[in-house]
Short mmCIF file of N, CA and C in Angstrom, two decimals:
data_model
loop_
_atom_site.label_atom_id
_atom_site.label_comp_id
_atom_site.label_asym_id
_atom_site.label_seq_id
_atom_site.Cartn_x
_atom_site.Cartn_y
_atom_site.Cartn_z
N MET A 24 27.38 1.28 2.57
CA MET A 24 25.88 1.50 1.87
C MET A 24 27.18 3.71 2.03
N SER A 25 26.71 3.89 1.55
CA SER A 25 26.88 5.69 0.48
C SER A 25 25.78 6.26 1.66
N LYS A 26 26.08 7.41 1.30
CA LYS A 26 25.17 7.95 1.89
C LYS A 26 23.78 8.37 1.93
N LYS A 27 24.02 8.94 -0.12
CA LYS A 27 22.61 8.83 -1.29
C LYS A 27 22.20 7.70 -1.00
N GLU A 28 22.59 6.32 -0.73
CA GLU A 28 21.58 5.01 -0.22
C GLU A 28 21.39 4.88 1.17
N LYS A 29 21.38 5.50 2.00
CA LYS A 29 20.88 5.84 3.32
C LYS A 29 20.06 6.03 3.40
N GLU A 30 19.82 7.69 2.54
CA GLU A 30 18.55 8.33 2.01
C GLU A 30 17.68 8.03 1.42
N THR A 31 17.98 7.58 0.49
CA THR A 31 16.96 6.98 -0.12
C THR A 31 15.94 5.46 -0.05
N LYS A 32 16.49 5.26 1.53
CA LYS A 32 16.05 3.55 2.55
C LYS A 32 14.61 4.64 2.72
N THR A 33 14.21 3.85 3.00
CA THR A 33 12.67 3.57 3.64
C THR A 33 12.12 3.64 4.63
N ASN A 34 10.95 3.62 5.50
CA ASN A 34 10.41 2.37 6.94
C ASN A 34 10.34 1.58 6.23
N ALA A 35 9.98 0.95 4.90
CA ALA A 35 9.58 0.08 4.45
C ALA A 35 10.81 -0.71 4.00
N MET A 36 11.12 -0.23 3.24
CA MET A 36 12.21 -0.84 2.61
C MET A 36 13.09 -1.55 3.54
N ARG A 37 13.83 -1.00 4.99
CA ARG A 37 14.31 -1.24 6.13
C ARG A 37 13.02 -2.28 6.49
N MET A 38 12.67 -2.17 7.09
CA MET A 38 11.44 -3.43 7.37
C MET A 38 11.80 -4.75 6.06
N LEU A 39 11.69 -4.12 5.16
CA LEU A 39 11.67 -5.97 3.80
C LEU A 39 13.54 -6.28 4.49
N GLU A 40 13.75 -5.33 4.84
CA GLU A 40 15.02 -5.50 4.67
C GLU A 40 15.53 -7.23 5.70
N GLU A 41 15.00 -6.72 7.33
CA GLU A 41 14.82 -6.84 7.95
C GLU A 41 14.56 -8.15 8.17
N GLU A 42 13.64 -8.38 7.30
CA GLU A 42 13.18 -10.02 7.51
C GLU A 42 13.76 -10.71 6.08
N GLY A 43 14.51 -10.33 5.40
CA GLY A 43 15.41 -10.97 4.46
C GLY A 43 14.14 -11.55 3.42
N ILE A 44 13.01 -10.38 2.84
CA ILE A 44 12.52 -10.11 2.00
C ILE A 44 13.67 -10.15 0.77
N SER A 45 12.91 -10.08 -0.21
CA SER A 45 14.33 -9.98 -1.41
C SER A 45 12.75 -8.94 -2.04
N TYR A 46 12.79 -7.37 -2.72
CA TYR A 46 12.36 -6.90 -3.60
C TYR A 46 12.81 -6.12 -4.35
N GLN A 47 12.59 -5.13 -5.66
CA GLN A 47 13.02 -4.07 -6.85
C GLN A 47 12.46 -3.15 -6.28
N VAL A 48 13.18 -1.53 -6.66
CA VAL A 48 12.77 -0.36 -6.31
C VAL A 48 12.79 -0.02 -7.77
N HIS A 49 11.59 0.26 -8.15
CA HIS A 49 11.24 1.60 -8.99
C HIS A 49 11.16 3.25 -8.59
N SER A 50 11.78 3.31 -9.36
CA SER A 50 11.49 5.26 -9.23
C SER A 50 10.53 5.79 -10.46
N TYR A 51 10.19 6.98 -9.89
CA TYR A 51 10.23 7.97 -10.80
C TYR A 51 9.67 8.95 -10.83
N THR A 52 9.22 10.38 -11.22
CA THR A 52 8.99 11.76 -11.10
C THR A 52 7.70 12.33 -10.81
N SER A 53 7.59 13.24 -10.27
CA SER A 53 6.52 13.61 -9.55
C SER A 53 6.36 14.85 -9.82
N GLU A 54 7.19 15.54 -10.39
CA GLU A 54 7.14 16.77 -11.17
C GLU A 54 5.54 17.50 -10.70
N ASP A 55 5.16 16.22 -12.34
CA ASP A 55 4.07 16.73 -13.30
C ASP A 55 2.81 16.40 -11.95
N GLY A 56 2.73 16.02 -11.14
CA GLY A 56 1.69 16.24 -9.74
C GLY A 56 1.24 14.65 -10.15
N LYS A 57 1.44 13.62 -10.92
CA LYS A 57 0.40 12.94 -11.42
C LYS A 57 1.04 11.64 -10.38
N ILE A 58 0.57 11.44 -8.95
CA ILE A 58 1.13 10.36 -8.25
C ILE A 58 0.19 9.67 -7.80
N ASP A 59 -1.32 9.94 -8.82
CA ASP A 59 -2.26 8.49 -8.51
C ASP A 59 -1.67 6.90 -8.48
N ALA A 60 -1.37 6.13 -8.80
CA ALA A 60 -1.08 4.68 -8.99
C ALA A 60 -2.09 4.39 -10.16
N GLU A 61 -2.12 4.77 -10.56
CA GLU A 61 -2.38 4.53 -12.63
C GLU A 61 -1.42 4.70 -13.14
N SER A 62 -0.86 6.22 -12.60
CA SER A 62 -0.34 7.63 -13.30
C SER A 62 1.11 6.00 -13.30
N VAL A 63 1.33 5.94 -11.11
CA VAL A 63 2.34 5.46 -11.52
C VAL A 63 3.12 4.41 -12.03
N ALA A 64 1.83 3.90 -12.40
CA ALA A 64 1.92 2.00 -12.54
C ALA A 64 2.21 2.46 -14.53
N ILE A 65 1.88 3.53 -15.02
CA ILE A 65 2.21 3.73 -16.43
C ILE A 65 3.76 4.16 -16.32
N LYS A 66 4.37 5.48 -15.51
CA LYS A 66 5.74 6.44 -15.31
C LYS A 66 6.44 4.74 -15.03
N CYS A 67 6.09 4.10 -14.22
CA CYS A 67 7.39 2.75 -13.79
C CYS A 67 7.07 1.61 -14.78
N GLY A 68 6.66 1.85 -15.90
CA GLY A 68 6.40 0.70 -17.40
C GLY A 68 5.71 -0.40 -16.89
N GLN A 69 4.90 -1.24 -15.93
CA GLN A 69 3.97 -1.67 -15.64
C GLN A 69 2.48 -2.34 -15.99
N ASN A 70 2.30 -3.27 -15.37
CA ASN A 70 0.61 -3.34 -15.58
C ASN A 70 -0.09 -2.73 -14.54
N VAL A 71 -1.00 -2.56 -14.72
CA VAL A 71 -1.85 -1.42 -13.77
C VAL A 71 -2.61 -1.79 -12.98
N GLU A 72 -2.86 -3.77 -13.23
CA GLU A 72 -4.06 -4.34 -12.57
C GLU A 72 -2.49 -4.86 -11.28
N GLN A 73 -0.83 -5.01 -11.29
CA GLN A 73 0.04 -5.85 -11.31
C GLN A 73 0.20 -4.36 -9.91
N VAL A 74 0.35 -3.41 -10.00
CA VAL A 74 0.56 -2.00 -9.32
C VAL A 74 -0.95 -1.74 -8.52
N PHE A 75 -0.24 -1.78 -7.34
CA PHE A 75 -1.42 -1.31 -6.06
C PHE A 75 -1.04 -0.32 -5.55
N LYS A 76 -2.44 -0.02 -4.55
CA LYS A 76 -2.18 1.20 -4.27
C LYS A 76 -2.48 1.15 -2.78
N THR A 77 -2.60 2.09 -1.00
CA THR A 77 -2.61 1.84 -0.53
C THR A 77 -3.45 2.55 -0.36
N LEU A 78 -4.98 2.11 0.61
CA LEU A 78 -5.96 2.88 1.31
C LEU A 78 -6.22 2.92 2.45
N VAL A 79 -6.31 4.78 3.88
CA VAL A 79 -6.66 3.54 4.84
C VAL A 79 -7.64 3.51 5.36
N THR A 80 -8.83 3.15 6.12
CA THR A 80 -9.55 3.74 6.55
C THR A 80 -9.56 3.45 8.06
N GLU A 81 -11.51 4.15 8.56
CA GLU A 81 -11.41 4.15 9.95
C GLU A 81 -13.15 3.07 9.75
N GLY A 82 -12.97 2.29 10.94
CA GLY A 82 -14.14 1.66 11.31
C GLY A 82 -15.07 2.76 12.18
N ASN A 83 -16.39 1.78 12.48
CA ASN A 83 -17.30 2.31 13.36
C ASN A 83 -16.99 1.72 14.38
N ASP A 84 -15.86 0.72 14.48
CA ASP A 84 -15.38 0.67 15.87
C ASP A 84 -14.87 1.22 16.23
N ARG A 85 -13.75 2.78 15.67
CA ARG A 85 -13.34 3.99 16.06
C ARG A 85 -11.91 3.68 15.36
N ASN A 86 -11.37 1.96 14.86
CA ASN A 86 -9.75 0.67 14.56
C ASN A 86 -10.27 1.48 12.93
N PHE A 87 -8.40 1.27 13.35
CA PHE A 87 -8.14 1.78 11.17
C PHE A 87 -7.51 0.40 10.86
N TYR A 88 -7.56 0.11 9.40
CA TYR A 88 -7.64 -0.68 8.67
C TYR A 88 -7.42 -0.13 7.48
N VAL A 89 -5.98 -1.08 6.52
CA VAL A 89 -5.77 -0.66 5.48
C VAL A 89 -6.10 -1.99 4.88
N PHE A 90 -6.16 -1.34 3.02
CA PHE A 90 -6.46 -2.43 2.20
C PHE A 90 -5.90 -1.57 0.84
N VAL A 91 -5.36 -2.71 0.65
CA VAL A 91 -4.11 -2.64 -0.48
C VAL A 91 -4.87 -2.92 -2.04
N VAL A 92 -5.30 -2.54 -2.78
CA VAL A 92 -5.77 -2.40 -4.32
C VAL A 92 -5.13 -1.97 -5.21
N PRO A 93 -5.99 -3.03 -6.45
CA PRO A 93 -5.27 -3.37 -8.24
C PRO A 93 -5.67 -1.08 -8.82
N ALA A 94 -4.20 -0.34 -8.76
CA ALA A 94 -4.82 0.99 -9.42
C ALA A 94 -5.52 1.17 -9.82
N ASN A 95 -6.31 0.24 -11.25
CA ASN A 95 -7.08 0.36 -12.20
C ASN A 95 -8.91 0.59 -10.97
N GLN A 96 -9.25 -0.12 -9.59
CA GLN A 96 -10.04 -0.09 -9.11
C GLN A 96 -10.20 0.43 -7.78
N LYS A 97 -11.36 0.27 -7.04
CA LYS A 97 -11.39 1.02 -6.27
C LYS A 97 -12.27 0.00 -5.02
N LEU A 98 -11.72 0.56 -3.58
CA LEU A 98 -12.35 -0.18 -2.63
C LEU A 98 -14.20 -0.73 -2.77
N ASP A 99 -14.26 -1.79 -2.29
CA ASP A 99 -15.26 -2.07 -1.91
C ASP A 99 -16.20 -1.72 -0.65
N LEU A 100 -16.30 -1.00 -0.15
CA LEU A 100 -16.56 -0.55 1.53
C LEU A 100 -17.16 -1.91 2.15
N LYS A 101 -18.34 -2.43 1.71
CA LYS A 101 -19.12 -3.39 2.07
C LYS A 101 -18.06 -4.57 2.55
N ALA A 102 -17.20 -4.80 1.24
CA ALA A 102 -17.09 -5.79 1.29
C ALA A 102 -15.36 -5.46 2.14
N CYS A 103 -14.32 -4.54 2.21
CA CYS A 103 -14.35 -4.27 2.67
C CYS A 103 -14.57 -4.36 4.66
N ALA A 104 -15.72 -3.97 5.44
CA ALA A 104 -15.75 -3.34 6.55
C ALA A 104 -16.33 -5.09 6.74
N LYS A 105 -16.69 -6.12 5.85
CA LYS A 105 -17.15 -7.51 6.23
C LYS A 105 -15.23 -8.33 6.54
N ALA A 106 -14.36 -7.76 5.84
CA ALA A 106 -13.34 -8.72 5.76
C ALA A 106 -12.60 -7.80 7.32
N ALA A 107 -13.15 -6.82 7.76
CA ALA A 107 -12.66 -6.56 8.94
C ALA A 107 -14.04 -7.12 9.88
N GLY A 108 -14.39 -7.18 9.47
CA GLY A 108 -15.17 -7.92 10.85
C GLY A 108 -16.48 -6.78 12.01
N VAL A 109 -16.76 -5.34 11.12
CA VAL A 109 -16.88 -4.42 11.63
C VAL A 109 -17.97 -4.45 10.63
N LYS A 110 -19.21 -3.64 11.30
CA LYS A 110 -20.51 -2.45 10.92
C LYS A 110 -20.66 -1.79 9.03
N SER A 111 -19.08 -1.43 9.86
CA SER A 111 -18.65 -0.04 8.34
C SER A 111 -17.45 0.28 8.41
N VAL A 112 -16.87 1.08 7.58
CA VAL A 112 -15.30 0.75 7.53
C VAL A 112 -15.43 2.61 6.41
N GLU A 113 -14.97 4.18 6.26
CA GLU A 113 -14.96 4.78 5.33
C GLU A 113 -13.40 5.57 5.24
N MET A 114 -13.12 5.80 4.24
CA MET A 114 -11.99 6.59 4.14
C MET A 114 -11.61 7.16 4.60
N ILE A 115 -10.47 7.71 5.95
CA ILE A 115 -9.44 8.46 6.16
C ILE A 115 -9.49 10.03 5.99
N PRO A 116 -9.03 11.33 6.05
CA PRO A 116 -8.75 12.35 5.30
C PRO A 116 -7.95 11.96 5.38
N GLN A 117 -7.54 12.77 3.72
CA GLN A 117 -6.39 12.99 3.75
C GLN A 117 -5.33 13.92 4.44
N LYS A 118 -5.70 13.98 5.23
CA LYS A 118 -4.98 15.40 6.29
C LYS A 118 -4.83 14.17 7.81
N GLU A 119 -5.05 13.16 7.99
CA GLU A 119 -5.17 12.38 8.94
C GLU A 119 -3.48 10.91 8.06
N LEU A 120 -3.66 10.83 7.69
CA LEU A 120 -2.87 9.61 6.74
C LEU A 120 -1.19 10.10 7.35
N LEU A 121 -1.08 11.35 7.37
CA LEU A 121 0.81 11.37 8.17
C LEU A 121 0.41 11.37 9.47
N LYS A 122 -0.09 11.19 10.61
CA LYS A 122 -0.63 10.73 11.59
C LYS A 122 -0.85 9.95 12.36
N THR A 123 -1.82 9.66 11.03
CA THR A 123 -2.33 7.74 11.72
C THR A 123 -0.80 6.70 12.00
N THR A 124 -0.15 7.52 10.27
CA THR A 124 0.59 5.69 9.12
C THR A 124 1.79 6.31 9.11
N GLY A 125 2.38 7.83 9.44
CA GLY A 125 3.48 7.70 9.93
C GLY A 125 4.11 8.33 7.75
N TYR A 126 3.20 7.69 6.68
CA TYR A 126 3.28 8.19 5.87
C TYR A 126 2.56 9.10 4.86
N ILE A 127 2.77 10.18 3.93
CA ILE A 127 1.65 11.06 3.68
C ILE A 127 0.90 10.25 2.27
N HIS A 128 0.14 11.04 1.65
CA HIS A 128 -0.46 10.39 0.46
C HIS A 128 0.18 10.48 -0.97
N GLY A 129 0.20 9.41 -1.34
CA GLY A 129 1.01 8.86 -2.68
C GLY A 129 1.96 8.67 -1.73
N GLY A 130 2.21 8.30 -0.43
CA GLY A 130 3.64 7.81 -0.50
C GLY A 130 3.46 6.77 0.55
N CYS A 131 1.99 6.57 1.12
CA CYS A 131 1.84 5.55 1.93
C CYS A 131 1.91 3.88 1.32
N SER A 132 2.60 3.14 1.86
CA SER A 132 2.88 2.03 1.61
C SER A 132 2.53 0.80 3.05
N PRO A 133 2.03 0.09 2.79
CA PRO A 133 1.38 -1.17 3.77
C PRO A 133 2.35 -1.61 4.08
N VAL A 134 3.59 -1.15 4.03
CA VAL A 134 4.45 -1.83 4.76
C VAL A 134 5.58 -0.68 5.31
N GLY A 135 5.65 -1.09 6.75
CA GLY A 135 6.22 0.20 8.14
C GLY A 135 5.80 1.22 9.01
N MET A 136 4.42 1.30 8.32
CA MET A 136 3.78 1.52 9.17
C MET A 136 3.97 1.90 10.20
N LYS A 137 3.06 3.33 11.26
CA LYS A 137 3.67 3.71 12.55
C LYS A 137 4.05 2.61 13.36
N LYS A 138 2.22 2.50 13.42
CA LYS A 138 1.90 1.41 13.76
C LYS A 138 1.06 0.01 13.20
N HIS A 139 1.11 -0.70 13.37
CA HIS A 139 0.43 -1.52 13.12
C HIS A 139 -1.73 -1.87 12.71
N PHE A 140 -1.54 -2.04 11.89
CA PHE A 140 -3.44 -2.35 11.67
C PHE A 140 -3.79 -3.07 11.24
N PRO A 141 -4.83 -3.48 10.89
CA PRO A 141 -4.98 -4.71 10.25
C PRO A 141 -5.06 -4.34 8.23
N THR A 142 -4.19 -5.79 8.02
CA THR A 142 -4.20 -5.49 6.52
C THR A 142 -4.74 -6.89 5.69
N PHE A 143 -5.86 -5.92 4.77
CA PHE A 143 -5.87 -6.95 4.00
C PHE A 143 -5.98 -6.25 2.22
N PHE A 144 -5.05 -7.25 1.82
CA PHE A 144 -4.50 -7.69 0.40
C PHE A 144 -5.78 -7.82 -0.38
N ASP A 145 -6.88 -7.14 -1.90
CA ASP A 145 -7.49 -7.49 -2.60
C ASP A 145 -6.97 -9.28 -3.18
N GLU A 146 -7.39 -10.02 -3.12
CA GLU A 146 -7.31 -11.60 -4.19
C GLU A 146 -6.73 -11.26 -5.32
N THR A 147 -6.64 -10.54 -5.98
CA THR A 147 -5.76 -10.70 -7.15
C THR A 147 -4.50 -10.47 -6.70
N ALA A 148 -3.87 -9.89 -6.02
CA ALA A 148 -2.66 -9.67 -6.19
C ALA A 148 -1.99 -11.25 -6.25
N GLN A 149 -2.46 -12.38 -6.31
CA GLN A 149 -1.90 -14.16 -5.86
C GLN A 149 -1.93 -13.91 -7.52
N LEU A 150 -2.62 -13.56 -8.50
CA LEU A 150 -2.98 -13.80 -9.58
C LEU A 150 -1.24 -13.50 -10.15
N PHE A 151 -0.25 -12.79 -9.29
CA PHE A 151 1.35 -11.77 -9.86
C PHE A 151 2.50 -13.16 -9.02
N ASP A 152 3.36 -12.47 -9.83
CA ASP A 152 4.39 -13.28 -8.76
C ASP A 152 5.31 -12.93 -8.14
N THR A 153 4.44 -10.61 -8.83
CA THR A 153 5.11 -9.64 -8.30
C THR A 153 3.85 -8.31 -7.69
N ILE A 154 4.58 -8.06 -7.04
CA ILE A 154 3.19 -6.72 -7.85
C ILE A 154 3.34 -5.10 -7.06
N CYS A 155 3.32 -3.83 -7.23
CA CYS A 155 4.20 -3.22 -6.43
C CYS A 155 3.42 -2.51 -5.52
N VAL A 156 3.82 -1.53 -4.54
CA VAL A 156 3.31 -0.63 -3.79
C VAL A 156 4.44 0.52 -3.70
N SER A 157 4.25 1.41 -3.03
CA SER A 157 4.36 2.08 -3.00
C SER A 157 5.84 2.16 -1.70
N GLY A 158 6.66 2.32 -1.63
CA GLY A 158 8.32 2.35 -1.79
C GLY A 158 7.85 3.20 0.25
N GLY A 159 7.33 3.82 0.23
CA GLY A 159 7.06 4.24 1.30
C GLY A 159 7.16 5.76 0.82
N LYS A 160 7.36 6.59 -0.13
CA LYS A 160 8.20 8.04 0.04
C LYS A 160 7.74 8.05 -2.28
N ILE A 161 7.28 9.58 -1.94
CA ILE A 161 6.29 9.53 -3.18
C ILE A 161 7.85 9.33 -4.21
N GLY A 162 7.65 9.27 -5.26
CA GLY A 162 8.64 9.25 -6.35
C GLY A 162 9.22 7.12 -6.16
N LEU A 163 9.30 6.93 -5.78
CA LEU A 163 9.25 5.07 -5.05
C LEU A 163 9.09 3.68 -5.11
N GLN A 164 8.23 2.90 -6.25
CA GLN A 164 7.99 1.99 -5.67
C GLN A 164 8.44 0.50 -5.42
N ILE A 165 8.43 -0.56 -4.45
CA ILE A 165 8.78 -1.97 -4.27
C ILE A 165 8.00 -2.66 -4.54
N GLU A 166 8.62 -3.71 -5.27
CA GLU A 166 7.83 -4.59 -6.38
C GLU A 166 8.94 -5.72 -5.58
N ALA A 167 7.91 -6.98 -4.85
CA ALA A 167 7.83 -8.24 -4.39
C ALA A 167 6.86 -8.58 -4.10
N ALA A 168 7.08 -9.79 -4.04
CA ALA A 168 5.57 -11.31 -4.17
C ALA A 168 5.40 -10.52 -2.88
N PRO A 169 3.87 -10.96 -3.95
CA PRO A 169 2.53 -10.97 -2.85
C PRO A 169 1.93 -11.56 -1.67
N ASP A 170 2.57 -12.87 -1.09
CA ASP A 170 2.72 -13.59 -0.25
C ASP A 170 4.03 -13.24 1.01
N ASP A 171 4.91 -12.62 0.26
CA ASP A 171 6.69 -12.36 1.16
C ASP A 171 5.33 -10.55 1.86
N LEU A 172 4.71 -9.50 0.95
CA LEU A 172 4.51 -8.17 1.55
C LEU A 172 2.75 -8.68 2.13
N LEU A 173 2.57 -9.72 2.08
CA LEU A 173 1.59 -10.09 3.16
C LEU A 173 1.62 -10.85 3.96
N SER A 174 2.57 -11.38 4.12
CA SER A 174 3.40 -11.81 5.59
C SER A 174 4.26 -10.89 5.84
N VAL A 175 4.81 -9.67 5.80
CA VAL A 175 5.48 -8.70 6.67
C VAL A 175 4.28 -8.34 6.84
N THR A 176 3.20 -7.83 6.80
CA THR A 176 2.02 -6.81 7.07
C THR A 176 1.33 -7.84 8.15
N HIS A 177 1.25 -8.97 7.56
CA HIS A 177 0.46 -9.61 8.59
C HIS A 177 -0.82 -10.18 8.22
N GLY A 178 -1.17 -9.48 6.70
CA GLY A 178 -2.12 -9.70 6.26
C GLY A 178 -2.86 -10.21 5.69
N GLU A 179 -4.65 -10.43 4.93
CA GLU A 179 -4.78 -11.47 4.62
C GLU A 179 -5.59 -11.30 2.73
N TYR A 180 -5.33 -12.32 2.37
CA TYR A 180 -6.25 -12.24 0.78
C TYR A 180 -7.55 -11.99 1.10
N VAL A 181 -8.47 -10.77 0.65
CA VAL A 181 -9.97 -11.15 0.14
C VAL A 181 -10.47 -10.73 -0.46
N ALA A 182 -11.57 -10.36 -0.97
CA ALA A 182 -12.15 -9.42 -2.14
C ALA A 182 -12.43 -8.49 -1.65
N ILE A 183 -12.03 -7.58 -1.82
CA ILE A 183 -12.58 -5.94 -1.50
C ILE A 183 -12.36 -4.54 -2.92
N ALA A 184 -11.64 -4.90 -3.50
CA ALA A 184 -11.48 -4.53 -5.09
C ALA A 184 -13.20 -4.21 -5.99
N THR A 185 -13.43 -3.16 -6.73
CA THR A 185 -13.93 -3.14 -7.73
C THR A 185 -13.97 -2.24 -8.55
N ASP A 186 -14.83 -2.65 -9.82
CA ASP A 186 -14.07 -1.29 -10.53
C ASP A 186 -14.58 -0.50 -10.72
N LYS A 187 -13.75 0.38 -11.48
CA LYS A 187 -13.59 2.39 -10.91
C LYS A 187 -15.34 3.03 -11.29
#
């Protein structure tokens, strides 16, 4: 492996490789500041319904929960709380993301966080042979089978997304 290849490997990629999960990397430019999931989908030439964003919440029980939803959708917080088995959840402040997950805003992957958190993928992920999630760094997306991503994150499929 060249030095450049080693530098572009993220925790998410290393974890997928350790588990023997095949994936494809898509890169995109971020100089324009557009790093939201819908913009990333367009830049990567992907269907926005097939590109998923990773959102981190904190429950009323003070535990963190990870939700993965299509780029063109938002979280249904009541459905998320029900899935997590808590009374309520709310998005964590952006400034807490790095400390909590090891990832920054725009580069948060459900794979390879510094700690394992209960992870939930919107059930629509099952409609596709592959989905894209952040590769763990702004400018990188990982495309893999949703069941493989579910397996490596010990996640589950639930109905947690709603229209914007």
